Coordinates of C-alpha atoms in Angstrom, one line a residue:
X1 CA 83.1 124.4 201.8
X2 CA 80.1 122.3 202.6
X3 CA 79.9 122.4 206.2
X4 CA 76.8 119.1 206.4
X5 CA 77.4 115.6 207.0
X6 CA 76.6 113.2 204.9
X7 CA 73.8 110.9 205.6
X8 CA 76.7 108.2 206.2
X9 CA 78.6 110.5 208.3
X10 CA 75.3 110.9 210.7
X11 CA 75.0 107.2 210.6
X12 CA 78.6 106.8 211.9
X13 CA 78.1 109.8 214.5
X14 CA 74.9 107.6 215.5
X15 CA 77.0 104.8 215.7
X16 CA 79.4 106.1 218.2
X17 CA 77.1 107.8 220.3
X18 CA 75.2 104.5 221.2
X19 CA 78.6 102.9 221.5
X20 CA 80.1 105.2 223.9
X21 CA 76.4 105.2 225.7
X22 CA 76.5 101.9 226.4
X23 CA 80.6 100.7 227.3
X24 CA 81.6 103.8 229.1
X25 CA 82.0 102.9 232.8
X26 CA 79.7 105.1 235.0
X27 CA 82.6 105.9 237.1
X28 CA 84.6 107.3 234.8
X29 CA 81.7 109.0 233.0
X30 CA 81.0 110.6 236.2
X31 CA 84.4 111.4 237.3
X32 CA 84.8 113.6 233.8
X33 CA 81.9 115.3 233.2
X34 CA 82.2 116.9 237.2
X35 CA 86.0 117.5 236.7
X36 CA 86.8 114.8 239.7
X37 CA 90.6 113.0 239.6
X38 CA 90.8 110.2 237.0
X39 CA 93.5 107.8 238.0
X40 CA 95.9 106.1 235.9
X41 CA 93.4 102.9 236.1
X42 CA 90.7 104.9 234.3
X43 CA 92.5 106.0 231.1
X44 CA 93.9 102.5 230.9
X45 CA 90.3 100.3 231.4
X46 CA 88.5 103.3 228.6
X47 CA 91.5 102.9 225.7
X48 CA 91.2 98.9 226.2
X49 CA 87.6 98.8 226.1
X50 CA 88.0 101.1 222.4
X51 CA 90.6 98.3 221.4
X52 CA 88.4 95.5 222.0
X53 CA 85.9 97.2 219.5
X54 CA 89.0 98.1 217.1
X55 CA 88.5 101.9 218.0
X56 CA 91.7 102.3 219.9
X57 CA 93.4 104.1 217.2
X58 CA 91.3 106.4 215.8
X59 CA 94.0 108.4 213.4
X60 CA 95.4 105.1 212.2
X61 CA 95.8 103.7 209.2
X62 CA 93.8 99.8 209.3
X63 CA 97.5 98.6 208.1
X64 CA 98.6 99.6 211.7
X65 CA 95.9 98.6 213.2
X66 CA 93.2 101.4 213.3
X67 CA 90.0 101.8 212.0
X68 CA 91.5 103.7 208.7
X69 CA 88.4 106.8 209.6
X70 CA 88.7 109.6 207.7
X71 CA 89.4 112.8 208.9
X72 CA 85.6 113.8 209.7
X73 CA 85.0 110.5 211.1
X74 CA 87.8 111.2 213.5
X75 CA 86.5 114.4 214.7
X76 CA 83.1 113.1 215.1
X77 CA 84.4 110.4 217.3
X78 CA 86.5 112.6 219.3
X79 CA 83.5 115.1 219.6
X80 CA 81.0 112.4 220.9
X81 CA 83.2 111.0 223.0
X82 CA 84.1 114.2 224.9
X83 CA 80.4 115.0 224.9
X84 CA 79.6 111.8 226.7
X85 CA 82.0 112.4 229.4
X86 CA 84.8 109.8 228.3
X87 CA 88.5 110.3 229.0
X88 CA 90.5 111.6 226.4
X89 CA 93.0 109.0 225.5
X90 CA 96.4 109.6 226.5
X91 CA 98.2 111.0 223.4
X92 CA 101.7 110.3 224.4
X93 CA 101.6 106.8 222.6
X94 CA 98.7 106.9 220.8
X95 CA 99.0 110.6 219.5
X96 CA 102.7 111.8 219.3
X97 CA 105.1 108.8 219.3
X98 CA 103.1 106.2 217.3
X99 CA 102.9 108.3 214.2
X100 CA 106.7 109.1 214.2
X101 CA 107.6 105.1 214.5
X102 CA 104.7 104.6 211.5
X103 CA 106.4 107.6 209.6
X104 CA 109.9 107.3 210.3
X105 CA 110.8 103.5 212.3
X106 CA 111.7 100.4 211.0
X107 CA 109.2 97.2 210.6
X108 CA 111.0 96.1 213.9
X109 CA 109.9 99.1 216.1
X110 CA 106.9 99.3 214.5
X111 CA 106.0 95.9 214.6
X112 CA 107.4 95.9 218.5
X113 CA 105.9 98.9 220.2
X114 CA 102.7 99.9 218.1
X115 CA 100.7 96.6 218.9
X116 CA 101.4 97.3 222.9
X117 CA 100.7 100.9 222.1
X118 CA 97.1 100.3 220.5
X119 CA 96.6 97.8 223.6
X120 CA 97.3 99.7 226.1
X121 CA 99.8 97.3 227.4
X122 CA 102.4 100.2 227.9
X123 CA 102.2 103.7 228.5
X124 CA 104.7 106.5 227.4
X125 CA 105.9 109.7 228.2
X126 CA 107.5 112.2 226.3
X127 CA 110.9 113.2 226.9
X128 CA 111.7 116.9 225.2
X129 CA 111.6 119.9 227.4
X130 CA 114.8 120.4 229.8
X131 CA 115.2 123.0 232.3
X132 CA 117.5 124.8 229.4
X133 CA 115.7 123.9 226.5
X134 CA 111.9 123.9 226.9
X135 CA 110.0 126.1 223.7
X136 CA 113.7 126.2 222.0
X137 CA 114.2 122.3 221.6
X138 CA 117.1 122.8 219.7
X139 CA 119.1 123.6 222.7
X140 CA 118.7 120.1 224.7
X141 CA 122.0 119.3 226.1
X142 CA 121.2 115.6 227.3
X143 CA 123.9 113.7 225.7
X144 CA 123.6 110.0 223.8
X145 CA 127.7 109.0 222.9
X146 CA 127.9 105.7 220.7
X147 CA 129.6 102.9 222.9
X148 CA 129.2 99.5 220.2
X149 CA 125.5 98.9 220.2
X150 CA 124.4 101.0 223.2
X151 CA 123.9 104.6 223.2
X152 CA 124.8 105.9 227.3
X153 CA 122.6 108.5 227.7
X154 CA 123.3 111.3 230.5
X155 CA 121.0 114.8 231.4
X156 CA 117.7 115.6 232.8
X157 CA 114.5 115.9 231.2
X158 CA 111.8 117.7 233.0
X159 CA 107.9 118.9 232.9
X160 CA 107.8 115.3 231.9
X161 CA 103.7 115.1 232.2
X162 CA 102.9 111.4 233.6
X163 CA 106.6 110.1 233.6
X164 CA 105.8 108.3 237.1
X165 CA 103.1 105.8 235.2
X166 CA 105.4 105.7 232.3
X167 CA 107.1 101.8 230.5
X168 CA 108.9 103.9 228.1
X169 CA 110.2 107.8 226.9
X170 CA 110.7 108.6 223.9
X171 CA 113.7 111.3 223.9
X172 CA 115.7 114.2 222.0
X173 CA 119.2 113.6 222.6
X174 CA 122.2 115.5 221.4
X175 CA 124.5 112.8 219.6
X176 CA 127.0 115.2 217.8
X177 CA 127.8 117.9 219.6
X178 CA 130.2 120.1 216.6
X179 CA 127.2 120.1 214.4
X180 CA 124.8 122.9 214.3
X181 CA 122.2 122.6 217.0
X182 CA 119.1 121.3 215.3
X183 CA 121.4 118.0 213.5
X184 CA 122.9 117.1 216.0
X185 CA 119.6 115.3 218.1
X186 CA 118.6 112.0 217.8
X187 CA 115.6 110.8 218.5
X188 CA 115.3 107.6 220.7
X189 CA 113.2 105.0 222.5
X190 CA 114.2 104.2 226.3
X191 CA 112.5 102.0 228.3
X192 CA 111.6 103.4 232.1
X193 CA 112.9 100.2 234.0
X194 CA 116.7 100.9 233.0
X195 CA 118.8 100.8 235.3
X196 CA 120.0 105.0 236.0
X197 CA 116.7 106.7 235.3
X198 CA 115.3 108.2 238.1
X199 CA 111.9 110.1 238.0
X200 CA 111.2 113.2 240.7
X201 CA 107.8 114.4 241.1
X202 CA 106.9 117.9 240.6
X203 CA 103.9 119.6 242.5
X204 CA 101.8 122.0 239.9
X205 CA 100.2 125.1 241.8
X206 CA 97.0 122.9 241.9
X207 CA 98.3 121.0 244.1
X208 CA 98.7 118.0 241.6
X209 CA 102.0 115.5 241.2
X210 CA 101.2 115.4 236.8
X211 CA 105.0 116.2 235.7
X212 CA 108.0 115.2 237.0
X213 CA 111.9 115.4 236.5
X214 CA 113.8 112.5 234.8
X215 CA 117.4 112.1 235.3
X216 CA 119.9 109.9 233.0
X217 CA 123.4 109.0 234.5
X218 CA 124.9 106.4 232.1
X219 CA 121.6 104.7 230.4
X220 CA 122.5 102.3 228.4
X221 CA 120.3 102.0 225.3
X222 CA 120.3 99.4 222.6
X223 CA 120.9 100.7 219.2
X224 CA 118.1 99.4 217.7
X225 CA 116.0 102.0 219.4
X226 CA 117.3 104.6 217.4
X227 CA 114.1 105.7 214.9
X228 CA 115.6 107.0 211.7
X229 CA 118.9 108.0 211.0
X230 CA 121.4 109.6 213.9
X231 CA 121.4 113.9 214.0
X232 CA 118.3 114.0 211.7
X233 CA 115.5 113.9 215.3
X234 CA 115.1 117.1 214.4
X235 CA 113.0 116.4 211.9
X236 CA 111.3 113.9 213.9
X237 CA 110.6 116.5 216.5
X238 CA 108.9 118.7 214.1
X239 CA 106.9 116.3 212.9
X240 CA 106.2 115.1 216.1
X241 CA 105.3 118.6 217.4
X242 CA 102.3 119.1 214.4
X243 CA 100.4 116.4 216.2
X244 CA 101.0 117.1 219.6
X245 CA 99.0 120.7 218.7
X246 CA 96.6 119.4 216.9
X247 CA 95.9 117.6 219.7
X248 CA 95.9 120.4 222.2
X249 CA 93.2 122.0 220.6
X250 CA 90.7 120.3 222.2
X251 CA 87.9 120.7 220.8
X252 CA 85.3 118.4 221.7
X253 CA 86.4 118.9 225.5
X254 CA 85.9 122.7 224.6
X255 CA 82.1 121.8 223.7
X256 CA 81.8 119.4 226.8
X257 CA 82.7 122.2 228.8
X258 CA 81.0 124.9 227.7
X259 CA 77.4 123.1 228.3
X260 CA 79.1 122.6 231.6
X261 CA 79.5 126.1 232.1
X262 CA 75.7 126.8 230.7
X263 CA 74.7 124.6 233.2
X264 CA 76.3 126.1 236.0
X265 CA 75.4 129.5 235.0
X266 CA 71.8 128.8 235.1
X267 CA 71.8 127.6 238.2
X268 CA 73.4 130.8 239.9
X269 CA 71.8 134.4 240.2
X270 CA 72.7 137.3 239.5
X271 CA 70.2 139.7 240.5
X272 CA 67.6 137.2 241.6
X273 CA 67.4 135.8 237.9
X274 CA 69.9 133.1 236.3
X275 CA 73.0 134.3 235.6
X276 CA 72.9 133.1 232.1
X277 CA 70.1 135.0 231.3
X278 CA 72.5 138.4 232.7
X279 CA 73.2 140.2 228.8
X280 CA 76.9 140.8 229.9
X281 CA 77.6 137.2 231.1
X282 CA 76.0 135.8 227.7
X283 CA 77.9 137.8 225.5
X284 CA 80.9 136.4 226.9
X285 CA 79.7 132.6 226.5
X286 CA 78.8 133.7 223.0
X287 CA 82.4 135.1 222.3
X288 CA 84.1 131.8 222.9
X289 CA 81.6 129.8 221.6
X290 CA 82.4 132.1 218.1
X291 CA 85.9 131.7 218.8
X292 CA 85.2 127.7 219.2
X293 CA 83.7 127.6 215.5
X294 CA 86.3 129.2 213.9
X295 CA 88.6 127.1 216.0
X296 CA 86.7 123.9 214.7
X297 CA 87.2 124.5 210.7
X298 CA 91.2 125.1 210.9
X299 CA 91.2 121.8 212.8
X300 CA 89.1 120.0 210.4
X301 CA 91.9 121.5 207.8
X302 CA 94.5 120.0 209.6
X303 CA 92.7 116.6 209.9
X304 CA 92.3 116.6 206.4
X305 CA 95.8 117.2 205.4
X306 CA 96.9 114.1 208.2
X307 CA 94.5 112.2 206.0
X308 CA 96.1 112.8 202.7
X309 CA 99.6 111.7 205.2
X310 CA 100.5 115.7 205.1
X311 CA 102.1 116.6 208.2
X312 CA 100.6 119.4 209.9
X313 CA 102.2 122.5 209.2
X314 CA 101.7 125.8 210.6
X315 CA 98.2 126.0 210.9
X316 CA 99.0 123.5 214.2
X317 CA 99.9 126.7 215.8
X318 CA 96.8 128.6 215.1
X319 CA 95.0 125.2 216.7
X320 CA 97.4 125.3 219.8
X321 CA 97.1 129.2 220.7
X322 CA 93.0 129.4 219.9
X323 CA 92.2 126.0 221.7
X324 CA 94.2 127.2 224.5
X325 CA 93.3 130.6 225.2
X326 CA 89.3 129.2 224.4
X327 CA 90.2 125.7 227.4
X328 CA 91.5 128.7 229.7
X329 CA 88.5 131.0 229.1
X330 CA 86.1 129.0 229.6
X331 CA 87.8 128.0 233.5
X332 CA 87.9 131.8 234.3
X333 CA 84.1 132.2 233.3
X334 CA 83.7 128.8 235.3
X335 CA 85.0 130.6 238.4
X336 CA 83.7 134.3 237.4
X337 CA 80.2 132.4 237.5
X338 CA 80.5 130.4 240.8
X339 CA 82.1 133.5 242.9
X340 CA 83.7 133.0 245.8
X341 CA 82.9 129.5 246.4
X342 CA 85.1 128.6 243.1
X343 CA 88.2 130.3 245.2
X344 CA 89.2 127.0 248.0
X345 CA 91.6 124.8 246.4
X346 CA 90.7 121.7 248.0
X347 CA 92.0 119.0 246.5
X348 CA 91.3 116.0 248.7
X349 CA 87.5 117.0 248.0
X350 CA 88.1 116.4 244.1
X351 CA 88.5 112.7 245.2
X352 CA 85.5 110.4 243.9
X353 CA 83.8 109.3 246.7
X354 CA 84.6 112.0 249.2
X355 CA 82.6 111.8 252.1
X356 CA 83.9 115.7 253.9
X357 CA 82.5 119.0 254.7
X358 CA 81.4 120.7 251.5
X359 CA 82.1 124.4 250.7
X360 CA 79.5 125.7 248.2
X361 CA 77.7 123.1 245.6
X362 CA 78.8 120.2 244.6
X363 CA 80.2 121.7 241.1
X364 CA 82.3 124.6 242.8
X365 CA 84.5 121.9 243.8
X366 CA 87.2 121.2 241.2
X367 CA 87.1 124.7 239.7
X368 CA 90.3 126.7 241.3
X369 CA 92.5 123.9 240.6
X370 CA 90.9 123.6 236.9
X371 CA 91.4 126.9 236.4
X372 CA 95.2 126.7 237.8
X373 CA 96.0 123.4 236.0
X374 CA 95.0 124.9 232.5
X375 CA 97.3 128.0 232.9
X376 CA 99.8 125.5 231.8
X377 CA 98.3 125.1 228.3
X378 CA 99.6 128.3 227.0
X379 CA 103.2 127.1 228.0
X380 CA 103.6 123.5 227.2
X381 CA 103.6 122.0 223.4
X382 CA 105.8 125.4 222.7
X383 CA 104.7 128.4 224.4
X384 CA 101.9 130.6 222.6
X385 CA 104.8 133.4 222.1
X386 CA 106.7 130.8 219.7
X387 CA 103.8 129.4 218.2
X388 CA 103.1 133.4 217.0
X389 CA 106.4 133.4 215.6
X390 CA 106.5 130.2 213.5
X391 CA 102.9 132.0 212.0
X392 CA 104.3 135.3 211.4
X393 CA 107.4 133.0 209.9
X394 CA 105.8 130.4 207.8
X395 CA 102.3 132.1 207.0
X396 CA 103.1 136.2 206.5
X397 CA 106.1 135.5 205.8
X398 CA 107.4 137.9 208.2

């Protein structure tokens, strides 16, 4: 495998860095790259400022709307725009349910939602895990019965991440109930504003309201937002599912943040001299920076096989485990190398613009609820436990 770019691949890498140099709001920039709280507001005002250039999609097809990059120009795009300190887009719509309604809906919903989608005009949540059913999705028990052209939807959905800014959900319903568990769920498109959805926050251990319940109690939804045929969402899911841990992998926000943790290392001691330059410390940056590369050519595998319309297949597991355990690494060397100033969990002080009492430097600030936010990684998008059996499954053959 040749591992260079082409001189046209350099000029496109060129190309976004001076793009993302010159439109990225300062605030947002800043907000990122010190690991401050980016609101709602901030996603929204970066994804429409990539629209208006016709970089809003960056995996779609031009007949959808995208720029139709390759795979390699996608990862370069996604790697200079973490390294800049932009925020990653919101992969909900843009990520996880646009590609099933380009794959799987009709021209309708396509034409309806993926327009708004790429515009940023409405943002989604996705509506899988319930408090039965979380890494084994074939167990969801919320219920969609046929009444004429409405489906009435009833259950809760939870660990719903951003449901409270959400227009729509896109959801795994069970619509035949005899069948065996996996064809039995549909897979459907509800919008937020109907009348019996109610959304209840849930408080992460950082001290964060990011995922919430939602409850159904006789939704009505049209018909017409049914994508594909009723009992085969389970396919959808899967397919679904590929993207969603590609996505986790995280890459470029790996590379962001281990310069961030270079940084910070060489400006604390250990024994009078910068940490960074302590043998033990370095080898561990070295290990997940080792760990990072190998990370980075299973994911440009997986972008490649999108590219040729492959869905992911199994490999998405090895990019969800690695890119987790490396994102949750790289947080417990951020706090190992601070000490105990890392430790306070004060999360009014992760506020841009906070004028308080300081404990420690400026950058110890965010880095106990960092490191307690990303404990989540290994759980959500299937737990890292399921992930190793769909590899010893569909890889060893186990």
């Amino acid at each position: 495998m040749d591992l260079n770019f082409t001189p046209e691949e350099l000029a496109f890498r060129q190309e976004v860095r001076e793009f993302v140099a010159s439109s990225l709001p300062p605030d947002i920039q800043h907000k990122v790259l010190n690991g401050l709280i980016l609101q709602s507001d901030d996603y929204i005002r970066w994804q429409k400022i990539l629209h208006a250039k016709g970089w809003g999609g960056a995996s779609w097809r031009k007949d959808f709307g995208g720029p139709g990059w390759s795979a390699t120009q996608q990862y370069i795009f996604e790697e200079e725009c973490a390294a800049a300190g932009a925020p990653r887009t919101i992969p909900f719509g843009l990520k996880m349910v646009a590609p099933v309604i380009m794959q799987y809906g009709s021209p309708a919903q396509q034409e309806r939602f993926l327009p708004k989608i790429l515009a940023a005009e409405e943002w989604w949540c996705q509506g899988y895990s319930e408090p039965g059913a979380g890494s084994d999705l074939a167990s969801v028990k919320t219920r969609a019965v046929r009444e004429g052209d409405h489906y009435v939807v009833n259950g809760q959905k939870t660990w719903t991440t951003q449901g409270q800014y959400a227009d729509w959900i896109f959801c795994l319903v069970r619509t035949d109930t005899e069948a065996k568990s996996q064809r039995g769920i549909s897979f459907i498109l509800i919008d937020m504003k109907t009348p019996g959805i109610t959304v209840r926050p849930i408080i992460t251990m950082d001290g964060a309201h990011e995922v919430n319940e939602v409850w159904f109690e006789d939704v009505r939804v049209p018909v017409e937002n049914l994508v594909g045929e009723e009992n085969a969402g389970w396919t959808y899911a899967k397919f679904l599912l590929g993207h969603e841990r590609t996505n986790i992998a995280g890459i470029g926000i790996a590379k962001r943040e281990i310069a961030r943790l270079k940084r910070i290392a060489s400006l604390e001691t250990k024994n009078r001299k910068p940490l960074i330059e302590d043998p033990m410390f370095a080898s561990r940056i070295a290990q997940i920076e080792i760990d990072l590369t190998a990370l980075e050519i299973t994911n440009l595998r997986v972008l490649s096989a999108e590219a040729e319309r492959r869905a992911p297949g199994p490999e998405a597991s090895i990019l969800k485990i690695k890119g987790t355990e490396i994102q949750q690494a790289i947080t417990e060397a951020l706090v190992q190398a601070v000490g105990t100033y890392a430790l306070p969990l004060r999360r009014e002080a992760m506020a841009a613009g906070y004028q308080g009492d300081a404990v420690g430097p400026f950058y110890a600030t965010p880095l106990a609820a960092n490191y307690l936010n990303m404990r989540k990684l290994s759980i959500y998008g299937g737990s890292n436990e399921i992930q190793k059996n769909i590899i010893s499954q569909m890889i060893l053959g186990l």
